[in-house]
């Protein structure tokens, strides 16, 4: 086919978005045989059978049409109960919860509803790769706020405050964090919340890894005094319930903000997939035991991998949540991209260079320990050999 | 039984070959502590054996047969069900014996080289036992899942190699 020149036809916005650094890596790793992958940002469990079964049953019963725009009311009620029970968050099913097509879409409609051109959004980085591009698509300006290894990648008050100016509209928080596994406890969140209130900012809190908290239970910033009214919580079923392919997440927040997001959701998505919503209902009603088992299993693998990583010469803090270790590779003298590329070529282990996760990620690589113990042991052996040659 | 013991059992049930040092790392413990717990679990007859789960169907030379036999018994006053069960499980061709509720009393699993051999065992050794009232023999045709392990199809990782 003859190609039109992208310069003349693509929107300026589309052209301004950087392609994901992960994509390039995916292409490289995907072509190789025998790769042990620690590069995957999703659970290694398949969805529990009772959840799959519930989805089949819903199809058999003919639930194949659109649902309400905000999602099945029954599901929103279960989400409301769940948020209350797990995280002491109070949201009404009718007006304060929207079921979305993954947390990804939740992030998209939240920024679209809250950001005006020129608004600055503070994003703790290293962070999930999608935040900055989505802010840009909404016309806003993503402002990275670096977190550092010496603070175990926790966002500090000083760092946050030093990036706030009159254009700052909101703060994106993601703890437990992808890619660092960092978590924030109640006291740490309280200090951030005080700054956020003082500057009258909004918070978008991506808590998709909340269930995967290993050392203490997750605290949501929305559960702190006077924070619910300025916070939108994002979560979903992908990580905790091993349901990435189902594309199901949700937003919970104050009615005026959520109703604006619902308007955008109505026009751009209609509703989240109905069949997946029926699966999610079962997940919330009868999934607790499986979640607890998966969490226990991730915790053991985290303990093993982080200990082993330190032993082979890649210093790594003990991450409190998610399923990522974020060891430092500085001692090898390589950049994170060189490290990941050479490790893949020489030892066939896939990890993700820290640099793709934005500010502060350089000098580290992300290793997902959502892989079998056998795979982790093989990976450690190979990375150990690789590192030894370079220290 | 404490939580640590339970967790170690879970790990070993999943993979009996997990090295003690690895278990120690997984549980944020010292190797000698794990070693002590495992030893105690063995001594208390909680861990009985470390076995591989084998799909014998994939072993070319293997053409044995397995049968599950429902056995109704009339337990004798002196020996009870346990005594009858013992008379049965002492036979080396018997791989498993369970006391059951319901339509029959003992479930007996037998392995033999041929169906004939199993039939022979049932008629000559099992049925002739004093307390055995009747037997019903079912031959096992295919194993789909055993001890929590799915045999076929192979459970492959279907995820992309790298993702955000
Ligand atoms: C921090 C974070 N937020 C959101 C998502 C997207 O999740 P979903 O599958 O619900 O769209 C991911 C997935 O990797 C993530 O790591």
Coordinates of C-alpha atoms and ligand atoms in Angstrom, one line a residue:
Chain A
X1 CA 0.0 0.0 0.0
X2 CA 1.2 3.6 -0.7
X3 CA 1.9 5.4 2.6
X4 CA 0.6 8.8 3.5
X5 CA 3.2 10.9 5.2
X6 CA 2.6 10.6 8.9
X7 CA 3.8 14.2 9.4
X8 CA 1.0 15.6 7.3
X9 CA -1.9 13.4 8.5
X10 CA -1.3 12.3 12.1
X11 CA -2.5 14.6 14.9
X12 CA 0.2 16.6 16.7
X13 CA -0.9 14.9 19.9
X14 CA -0.4 11.4 18.4
X15 CA 3.0 12.4 17.2
X16 CA 4.1 13.9 20.5
X17 CA 3.5 10.6 22.4
X18 CA 6.7 8.5 22.8
X19 CA 6.4 4.9 21.9
X20 CA 6.7 2.6 24.9
X21 CA 10.2 1.5 25.7
X22 CA 8.8 -1.9 26.7
X23 CA 7.6 -2.5 23.2
X24 CA 11.1 -2.6 21.8
X25 CA 12.1 -5.1 24.4
X26 CA 9.1 -7.2 23.8
X27 CA 10.0 -7.6 20.1
X28 CA 13.5 -8.6 21.0
X29 CA 12.6 -11.2 23.6
X30 CA 9.7 -12.6 21.7
X31 CA 11.9 -13.8 18.9
X32 CA 14.1 -15.9 21.1
X33 CA 13.7 -19.5 22.2
X34 CA 14.2 -20.7 25.7
X35 CA 13.9 -17.3 27.4
X36 CA 13.2 -17.3 31.2
X37 CA 11.0 -14.2 31.6
X38 CA 11.0 -11.9 34.5
X39 CA 9.6 -9.3 32.3
X40 CA 5.9 -9.9 32.7
X41 CA 3.7 -7.4 34.4
X42 CA 0.9 -9.9 35.2
X43 CA 0.2 -12.8 37.5
X44 CA 1.5 -16.2 36.6
X45 CA -1.8 -17.8 37.9
X46 CA -4.6 -18.4 35.5
X47 CA -8.0 -17.1 36.7
X48 CA -9.7 -19.3 39.3
X49 CA -12.0 -21.8 37.8
X50 CA -15.1 -20.7 39.7
X51 CA -14.7 -17.3 38.1
X52 CA -14.4 -18.7 34.6
X53 CA -17.4 -20.9 35.3
X54 CA -19.5 -18.0 36.4
X55 CA -18.7 -16.2 33.2
X56 CA -19.7 -19.3 31.1
X57 CA -22.9 -19.6 33.1
X58 CA -23.7 -15.9 32.4
X59 CA -23.4 -16.5 28.7
X60 CA -25.5 -19.6 28.9
X61 CA -28.2 -17.5 30.7
X62 CA -28.1 -15.0 27.9
X63 CA -26.3 -12.1 29.7
X64 CA -24.7 -11.0 26.4
X65 CA -26.0 -7.5 26.1
X66 CA -24.7 -4.1 27.4
X67 CA -24.9 -3.5 31.1
X68 CA -25.7 -0.2 32.8
X69 CA -23.1 2.4 31.8
X70 CA -21.6 2.4 35.2
X71 CA -21.6 -1.4 35.4
X72 CA -24.0 -4.0 36.8
X73 CA -25.5 -2.5 39.9
X74 CA -24.9 -5.8 41.7
X75 CA -21.3 -5.7 40.9
X76 CA -21.0 -2.1 42.1
X77 CA -22.7 -3.1 45.3
X78 CA -20.1 -5.9 45.8
X79 CA -17.3 -3.5 45.0
X80 CA -18.7 -1.1 47.6
X81 CA -18.8 -3.8 50.2
X82 CA -15.4 -5.1 49.3
X83 CA -13.8 -1.6 49.5
X84 CA -15.4 -1.1 52.9
X85 CA -14.3 -4.4 54.3
X86 CA -10.7 -4.5 52.9
X87 CA -9.8 -0.8 53.1
X88 CA -12.4 1.0 55.2
X89 CA -13.5 3.1 52.2
X90 CA -17.1 4.3 52.0
X91 CA -18.5 4.5 48.5
X92 CA -22.1 4.3 47.4
X93 CA -22.8 1.8 44.7
X94 CA -25.3 4.1 42.9
X95 CA -23.3 7.2 42.3
X96 CA -19.7 6.8 43.5
X97 CA -18.4 3.7 41.6
X98 CA -17.9 3.1 37.9
X99 CA -16.9 -0.2 36.5
X100 CA -14.3 0.3 33.7
X101 CA -12.5 -1.7 31.0
X102 CA -9.4 -2.3 33.1
X103 CA -7.7 0.2 35.4
X104 CA -6.2 1.5 32.2
X105 CA -9.5 2.9 31.0
X106 CA -10.2 4.2 34.5
X107 CA -6.9 6.2 34.4
X108 CA -7.9 7.5 31.0
X109 CA -11.3 8.8 31.8
X110 CA -10.2 10.2 35.2
X111 CA -7.5 12.4 33.6
X112 CA -9.8 13.4 30.8
X113 CA -12.4 14.5 33.3
X114 CA -10.0 16.4 35.5
X115 CA -7.2 17.9 33.4
X116 CA -7.4 21.0 31.3
X117 CA -4.7 22.0 28.8
X118 CA -1.7 23.4 30.7
X119 CA -2.6 21.7 34.0
X120 CA 0.3 20.0 35.6
X121 CA 0.0 16.5 37.0
X122 CA 2.6 15.2 39.4
X123 CA 3.5 11.6 38.9
X124 CA 5.8 9.7 41.3
X125 CA 8.4 8.0 39.1
X126 CA 9.6 5.3 38.5
X127 CA 6.0 4.5 37.7
X128 CA 3.6 2.7 35.4
X129 CA 4.4 3.6 31.8
X130 CA 0.9 4.7 30.8
X131 CA 0.4 7.7 33.2
X132 CA 2.4 10.4 31.4
X133 CA 1.1 9.6 27.9
X134 CA -2.5 9.6 29.1
X135 CA -2.0 12.9 30.8
X136 CA -0.6 14.3 27.5
X137 CA -3.6 12.9 25.6
X138 CA -5.8 14.8 28.0
X139 CA -3.8 18.0 27.2
X140 CA -2.1 18.1 30.6
X141 CA 1.5 18.3 31.4
X142 CA 3.0 15.3 33.2
X143 CA 5.6 16.3 35.8
X144 CA 7.7 13.5 37.1
X145 CA 8.5 13.5 40.8
X146 CA 11.5 11.2 41.2
X147 CA 11.6 8.7 44.1
X148 CA 15.0 7.2 45.0
X149 CA 16.5 3.9 46.1
X150 CA 17.8 5.3 49.4
X151 CA 14.2 6.0 50.4
X152 CA 13.1 2.6 49.1
X153 CA 11.3 4.5 46.3
X154 CA 8.8 6.0 48.7
X155 CA 7.5 9.4 47.7
X156 CA 8.6 12.0 50.3
X157 CA 7.0 15.2 51.3
X158 CA 10.0 17.2 50.3
X159 CA 10.1 15.8 46.8
X160 CA 6.4 16.3 46.4
X161 CA 6.3 19.8 47.7
X162 CA 9.3 20.9 45.6
X163 CA 7.4 20.2 42.4
X164 CA 4.2 22.0 43.3
X165 CA 3.5 25.3 41.6
X166 CA 0.4 27.3 40.7
X167 CA -0.3 25.2 37.7
X168 CA -0.3 21.9 39.7
X169 CA -3.7 20.4 39.5
X170 CA -3.3 16.9 40.9
X171 CA -1.1 14.1 42.1
X172 CA -0.9 10.6 40.8
X173 CA 0.0 8.1 43.5
X174 CA 0.6 4.4 42.8
X175 CA 1.5 2.4 45.9
X176 CA 2.2 -0.5 46.0
X177 CA 4.2 0.6 43.0
X178 CA 5.0 -0.8 39.6
X179 CA 8.0 -1.2 39.0
X180 CA 9.6 -0.6 42.4
X181 CA 7.2 -2.6 44.7
X182 CA 7.4 0.4 47.1
X183 CA 4.5 0.9 49.6
X184 CA 3.4 3.8 51.8
X185 CA 2.1 3.3 55.3
X186 CA -0.6 5.4 57.0
X187 CA 1.9 7.8 58.7
X188 CA 3.7 8.4 55.4
X189 CA 0.5 9.0 53.6
X190 CA -0.7 11.4 56.3
X191 CA 2.3 13.6 55.7
X192 CA 1.7 13.6 51.9
X193 CA -2.1 14.2 52.5
X194 CA -1.3 17.3 54.6
X195 CA 0.7 18.9 51.7
X196 CA -2.0 17.9 49.2
X197 CA -4.7 19.5 51.2
X198 CA -2.7 22.6 51.9
X199 CA -2.2 23.2 48.1
X200 CA -5.8 22.2 47.3
X201 CA -4.8 19.4 44.9
X202 CA -6.7 16.3 43.7
X203 CA -5.3 12.8 44.0
X204 CA -5.6 10.0 41.6
X205 CA -4.6 6.9 43.6
X206 CA -3.9 3.8 41.5
X207 CA -4.3 1.0 44.1
X208 CA -4.4 -1.9 41.7
X209 CA -1.7 -3.7 43.7
X210 CA -3.4 -3.1 47.1
X211 CA -4.1 -6.7 47.8
X212 CA -0.5 -7.6 47.1
X213 CA 0.9 -6.0 50.2
X214 CA 3.1 -8.4 52.1
X215 CA 4.3 -6.9 55.3
X216 CA 1.3 -4.8 56.5
X217 CA -2.2 -4.4 55.1
X218 CA -2.7 -1.7 52.5
X219 CA -3.8 1.8 53.6
X220 CA -5.6 3.9 51.0
X221 CA -5.0 7.7 51.1
X222 CA -8.8 8.1 50.6
X223 CA -9.4 6.6 54.0
X224 CA -7.5 9.5 55.7
X225 CA -9.5 12.4 57.2
X226 CA -10.7 15.0 54.6
X227 CA -9.1 13.1 51.7
X228 CA -12.1 11.1 50.3
X229 CA -13.6 14.3 48.8
X230 CA -10.4 15.1 46.8
X231 CA -9.3 11.5 45.9
X232 CA -10.3 9.2 43.1
X233 CA -9.4 5.6 43.8
X234 CA -8.5 3.3 40.8
X235 CA -8.4 -0.4 41.1
X236 CA -9.3 -3.6 39.3
X237 CA -9.3 -7.3 39.0
X238 CA -6.2 -7.8 36.9
X239 CA -3.6 -8.3 39.6
X240 CA -5.3 -9.5 42.8
X241 CA -7.7 -11.9 41.0
X242 CA -5.3 -12.9 38.2
X243 CA -7.8 -11.5 35.6
X244 CA -5.7 -9.4 33.3
X245 CA -7.3 -10.6 30.1
X246 CA -10.8 -9.9 31.3
X247 CA -10.2 -6.2 31.1
X248 CA -12.1 -5.1 34.2
X249 CA -11.3 -2.3 36.7
X250 CA -13.2 0.4 38.5
X251 CA -13.2 4.0 39.8
X252 CA -14.4 5.1 43.2
X253 CA -14.7 8.7 44.2
X254 CA -16.8 11.7 45.1
X255 CA -20.0 11.9 43.0
X256 CA -19.4 15.2 41.2
X257 CA -16.1 14.0 39.8
X258 CA -17.4 10.5 39.1
X259 CA -20.4 11.7 37.2
X260 CA -18.2 13.7 34.8
X261 CA -16.1 10.5 34.2
X262 CA -19.3 8.6 33.7
X263 CA -20.3 11.0 30.9
X264 CA -17.0 10.3 29.1
X265 CA -17.3 6.6 29.8
X266 CA -20.9 6.6 28.3
X267 CA -19.7 8.0 25.0
X268 CA -16.4 6.3 24.6
X269 CA -17.0 2.8 26.1
X270 CA -20.7 2.4 26.8
X271 CA -19.9 -0.1 29.5
X272 CA -17.3 -2.6 30.6
X273 CA -17.7 -6.1 29.1
X274 CA -20.8 -7.7 30.7
X275 CA -19.5 -11.2 30.7
X276 CA -16.3 -10.2 32.5
X277 CA -18.5 -8.3 35.0
X278 CA -20.3 -11.6 35.9
X279 CA -17.0 -13.2 36.4
X280 CA -15.9 -10.4 38.7
X281 CA -19.1 -10.8 40.8
X282 CA -18.0 -14.4 41.5
X283 CA -14.5 -13.1 42.3
X284 CA -15.7 -10.7 44.9
X285 CA -18.2 -13.2 46.4
X286 CA -16.1 -16.3 46.6
X287 CA -12.6 -15.4 45.7
X288 CA -11.1 -14.5 49.0
X289 CA -9.4 -17.8 49.7
X290 CA -7.7 -17.9 46.3
X291 CA -6.5 -14.3 46.7
X292 CA -5.0 -15.2 50.1
X293 CA -3.2 -18.2 48.6
X294 CA -1.8 -16.2 45.7
X295 CA -0.6 -13.5 48.0
X296 CA 1.1 -16.1 50.2
X297 CA 2.8 -17.6 47.2
X298 CA 4.0 -14.2 45.9
X299 CA 5.3 -13.3 49.3
X300 CA 7.5 -16.5 49.4
X301 CA 8.8 -15.8 45.9
X302 CA 9.6 -12.2 46.8
X303 CA 11.5 -13.3 49.9
X304 CA 13.5 -15.8 47.8
X305 CA 14.2 -13.6 44.9
X306 CA 15.2 -10.5 46.8
X307 CA 17.5 -12.4 49.1
X308 CA 19.1 -14.2 46.1
X309 CA 19.4 -11.0 44.1
X310 CA 21.4 -9.4 47.0
X311 CA 23.5 -12.5 47.2
X312 CA 24.6 -12.5 43.5
X313 CA 25.6 -8.8 43.7
X314 CA 22.5 -6.9 42.7
X315 CA 21.5 -4.8 45.8
X316 CA 17.8 -4.8 46.2
X317 CA 15.5 -3.3 48.9
X318 CA 12.7 -5.6 50.2
X319 CA 9.6 -4.3 48.3
X320 CA 6.5 -4.2 50.4
X321 CA 4.0 -5.0 47.6
X322 CA 3.2 -5.8 44.0
X323 CA 5.2 -8.6 42.3
X324 CA 8.3 -6.7 41.3
X325 CA 11.8 -6.5 42.6
X326 CA 13.8 -3.5 41.4
X327 CA 17.5 -4.2 42.0
X328 CA 20.3 -1.8 41.3
X329 CA 22.6 -2.7 38.5
X330 CA 25.0 0.3 38.9
X331 CA 27.9 -1.9 40.0
X332 CA 28.0 -3.5 36.6
X333 CA 28.8 -0.2 35.0
X334 CA 26.0 -0.7 32.5
X335 CA 23.0 1.4 31.8
X336 CA 19.7 -0.4 32.5
X337 CA 19.0 -0.8 28.8
X338 CA 22.5 -2.3 28.1
X339 CA 22.1 -4.6 31.1
X340 CA 18.7 -5.9 30.0
X341 CA 19.8 -6.2 26.3
X342 CA 23.0 -8.0 27.1
X343 CA 21.4 -10.3 29.7
X344 CA 18.8 -11.3 27.2
X345 CA 21.4 -12.0 24.4
X346 CA 23.9 -13.8 26.7
X347 CA 21.8 -15.6 29.2
X348 CA 18.3 -15.5 27.8
X349 CA 16.7 -13.9 30.8
X350 CA 14.2 -11.1 30.1
X351 CA 14.0 -8.2 32.6
X352 CA 12.7 -4.7 31.9
X353 CA 15.2 -1.7 32.0
X354 CA 14.3 0.7 34.8
X355 CA 14.7 3.7 32.4
X356 CA 11.4 2.9 30.7
X357 CA 9.6 3.7 33.9
X358 CA 10.7 7.3 33.9
X359 CA 12.7 9.5 36.2
X360 CA 14.8 7.7 38.8
X361 CA 14.5 4.3 37.0
X362 CA 17.9 4.4 35.4
X363 CA 20.4 2.2 37.2
X364 CA 17.8 -0.5 38.0
X365 CA 15.9 -3.3 36.3
X366 CA 12.5 -4.5 37.0
X367 CA 12.3 -8.3 37.7
X368 CA 8.8 -9.7 38.0
X369 CA 8.8 -12.6 40.5
X370 CA 5.3 -13.7 39.2
X371 CA 7.1 -16.7 37.7
X372 CA 7.5 -20.3 38.9
X373 CA 10.1 -21.0 41.6
X374 CA 12.0 -23.1 39.0
X375 CA 12.1 -20.1 36.6
X376 CA 13.2 -17.8 39.4
X377 CA 16.0 -20.2 40.4
X378 CA 17.2 -20.6 36.8
X379 CA 17.0 -16.8 36.3
X380 CA 19.1 -16.2 39.5
X381 CA 21.7 -18.7 38.3
X382 CA 22.0 -17.1 34.9
X383 CA 21.9 -13.5 36.2
X384 CA 24.6 -14.4 38.8
X385 CA 26.9 -15.7 36.0
X386 CA 26.2 -12.6 34.0
X387 CA 26.9 -10.2 36.8
X388 CA 30.0 -12.0 38.0
X389 CA 31.7 -11.3 34.7
X390 CA 31.1 -7.6 35.2
X391 CA 31.9 -6.9 38.8
Chain B
X1 CA 1.0 -27.4 64.3
X2 CA 2.0 -23.8 63.8
X3 CA 1.8 -21.5 60.7
X4 CA 5.5 -22.1 59.7
X5 CA 5.1 -25.8 59.8
X6 CA 2.0 -25.6 57.6
X7 CA 3.7 -23.3 55.2
X8 CA 6.7 -25.7 54.9
X9 CA 4.3 -28.6 54.3
X10 CA 2.6 -26.6 51.5
X11 CA 6.0 -25.8 49.8
X12 CA 7.1 -29.4 50.0
X13 CA 3.8 -30.8 48.8
X14 CA 4.2 -28.5 45.8
X15 CA 7.8 -29.6 45.2
X16 CA 9.4 -32.1 47.5
X17 CA 12.8 -31.3 46.0
X18 CA 12.9 -27.6 47.1
X19 CA 16.2 -27.2 48.8
X20 CA 16.1 -26.3 52.5
X21 CA 18.1 -23.2 51.9
X22 CA 15.6 -22.1 49.3
X23 CA 12.7 -22.7 51.7
X24 CA 14.6 -20.7 54.3
X25 CA 14.9 -17.8 51.8
X26 CA 11.2 -18.1 50.9
X27 CA 10.2 -17.9 54.5
X28 CA 12.7 -15.4 55.8
X29 CA 14.2 -18.0 58.1
X30 CA 17.6 -19.6 58.7
X31 CA 18.4 -22.9 57.0
X32 CA 19.0 -24.7 60.3
X33 CA 15.6 -23.6 61.6
X34 CA 13.9 -25.1 58.5
X35 CA 15.9 -28.2 58.9
X36 CA 14.8 -28.6 62.4
X37 CA 11.1 -28.2 61.5
X38 CA 11.4 -30.7 58.6
X39 CA 13.1 -33.2 60.8
X40 CA 10.3 -32.8 63.4
X41 CA 7.6 -33.2 60.8
X42 CA 9.3 -36.4 59.7
X43 CA 9.6 -37.7 63.2
X44 CA 6.0 -37.0 63.9
X45 CA 5.0 -39.1 60.8
X46 CA 3.5 -36.0 59.2
X47 CA 5.9 -36.1 56.2
X48 CA 6.0 -39.8 55.3
X49 CA 7.9 -39.8 52.0
X50 CA 9.2 -37.7 49.2
X51 CA 7.8 -39.0 46.0
X52 CA 7.7 -37.9 42.4
X53 CA 4.4 -37.6 40.6
X54 CA 4.9 -39.7 37.4
X55 CA 2.7 -39.9 34.4
X56 CA 3.3 -43.6 33.6
X57 CA 1.2 -43.3 30.5
X58 CA 4.2 -41.5 29.0
X59 CA 6.6 -44.3 29.8
X60 CA 6.7 -46.4 26.6
X61 CA 7.4 -49.8 28.3
X62 CA 4.6 -49.3 30.8
X63 CA 1.4 -51.3 30.0
X64 CA 0.2 -52.1 33.5
X65 CA -3.4 -51.6 34.6
X66 CA -4.9 -50.0 37.7
X67 CA -8.2 -51.0 39.2
X68 CA -10.3 -49.4 42.0
X69 CA -12.2 -52.1 43.9
X70 CA -15.2 -51.4 46.1
X71 CA -15.2 -54.0 48.9
X72 CA -18.0 -54.7 51.3
X73 CA -16.8 -56.3 54.5
X74 CA -18.4 -57.8 57.6
X75 CA -15.9 -56.8 60.2
X76 CA -15.1 -59.4 62.9
X77 CA -15.6 -58.3 66.5
X78 CA -11.9 -58.8 67.4
X79 CA -10.3 -57.1 64.5
X80 CA -12.8 -54.5 63.2
X81 CA -12.4 -52.6 59.9
X82 CA -8.7 -51.8 60.7
X83 CA -7.9 -55.5 60.9
X84 CA -9.6 -56.3 57.6
X85 CA -7.9 -53.4 55.9
X86 CA -4.5 -54.6 57.2
X87 CA -5.1 -58.1 55.7
X88 CA -5.7 -56.3 52.4
X89 CA -3.0 -53.6 52.4
X90 CA -0.2 -56.1 53.2
X91 CA -0.4 -57.4 49.7
X92 CA 2.2 -55.6 47.6
X93 CA 0.0 -55.3 44.6
X94 CA -2.3 -53.1 46.7
X95 CA -1.4 -49.5 46.2
X96 CA -4.0 -47.8 48.4
X97 CA -6.8 -48.7 50.8
X98 CA -9.4 -46.2 52.2
X99 CA -12.2 -46.7 54.6
X100 CA -15.3 -45.2 53.0
X101 CA -18.8 -44.1 54.0
X102 CA -21.7 -45.1 51.8
X103 CA -22.5 -48.1 49.6
X104 CA -19.3 -50.0 50.4
X105 CA -16.7 -50.1 53.1
X106 CA -13.2 -50.3 51.7
X107 CA -11.9 -48.7 48.5
X108 CA -8.9 -50.7 47.3
X109 CA -6.5 -49.6 44.5
X110 CA -4.6 -52.4 42.8
X111 CA -1.9 -52.3 40.2
X112 CA -1.2 -55.3 38.0
X113 CA 0.5 -56.2 34.7
X114 CA -2.7 -57.3 33.0
X115 CA -6.4 -57.2 33.6
X116 CA -6.2 -60.9 34.0
X117 CA -3.7 -60.6 36.8
X118 CA -5.9 -58.1 38.6
X119 CA -9.0 -60.4 38.2
X120 CA -6.9 -63.2 39.5
X121 CA -5.9 -61.2 42.6
X122 CA -9.6 -60.3 43.3
X123 CA -11.0 -63.8 42.9
X124 CA -8.2 -65.7 44.6
X125 CA -6.9 -63.4 47.3
X126 CA -9.4 -60.6 48.0
X127 CA -12.8 -62.4 47.8
X128 CA -11.5 -65.4 49.7
X129 CA -10.8 -63.4 52.8
X130 CA -13.1 -64.4 55.6
X131 CA -14.6 -60.9 56.2
X132 CA -15.1 -59.9 52.5
X133 CA -18.8 -60.0 51.5
X134 CA -18.5 -58.7 47.9
X135 CA -16.3 -56.8 45.5
X136 CA -16.9 -54.6 42.5
X137 CA -13.9 -54.0 40.2
X138 CA -13.5 -50.8 38.1
X139 CA -10.6 -50.5 35.8
X140 CA -9.0 -47.1 35.5
X141 CA -8.8 -46.0 31.8
X142 CA -7.1 -42.6 31.9
X143 CA -5.6 -40.3 34.6
X144 CA -6.5 -36.6 34.1
X145 CA -5.4 -35.3 37.5
X146 CA -3.6 -36.9 40.3
X147 CA -2.6 -35.4 43.7
X148 CA -3.6 -31.9 42.4
X149 CA -1.4 -32.2 39.3
X150 CA -3.2 -32.0 35.9
X151 CA -1.6 -34.6 33.6
X152 CA -2.7 -33.4 30.2
X153 CA -2.8 -31.2 28.3
X154 CA 0.5 -29.6 29.3
X155 CA 0.0 -26.5 31.4
X156 CA 1.9 -23.9 29.4
X157 CA 2.6 -20.3 30.4
X158 CA 0.4 -18.3 27.9
X159 CA 1.6 -14.8 28.8
X160 CA 3.6 -12.5 26.6
X161 CA 7.3 -12.5 27.4
X162 CA 7.4 -8.8 28.3
X163 CA 4.6 -6.6 29.3
X164 CA 4.1 -3.3 31.3
Ligands
LIG1 C1 0.2 0.4 38.2 C2 -0.7 -0.2 37.2 N1 -1.9 0.4 37.0 C3 -2.7 -0.1 36.1 C4 -2.4 -1.2 35.3 C5 -3.4 -1.6 34.3 O1 -4.3 -2.6 34.8 P1 -5.6 -3.1 34.0 O2 -5.2 -4.5 33.5 O3 -6.6 -3.1 35.0 O4 -5.9 -2.2 32.9 C6 -1.2 -1.8 35.5 C7 -0.9 -3.0 34.7 O5 0.2 -3.4 34.5 C8 -0.4 -1.3 36.5 O6 0.8 -1.9 36.7

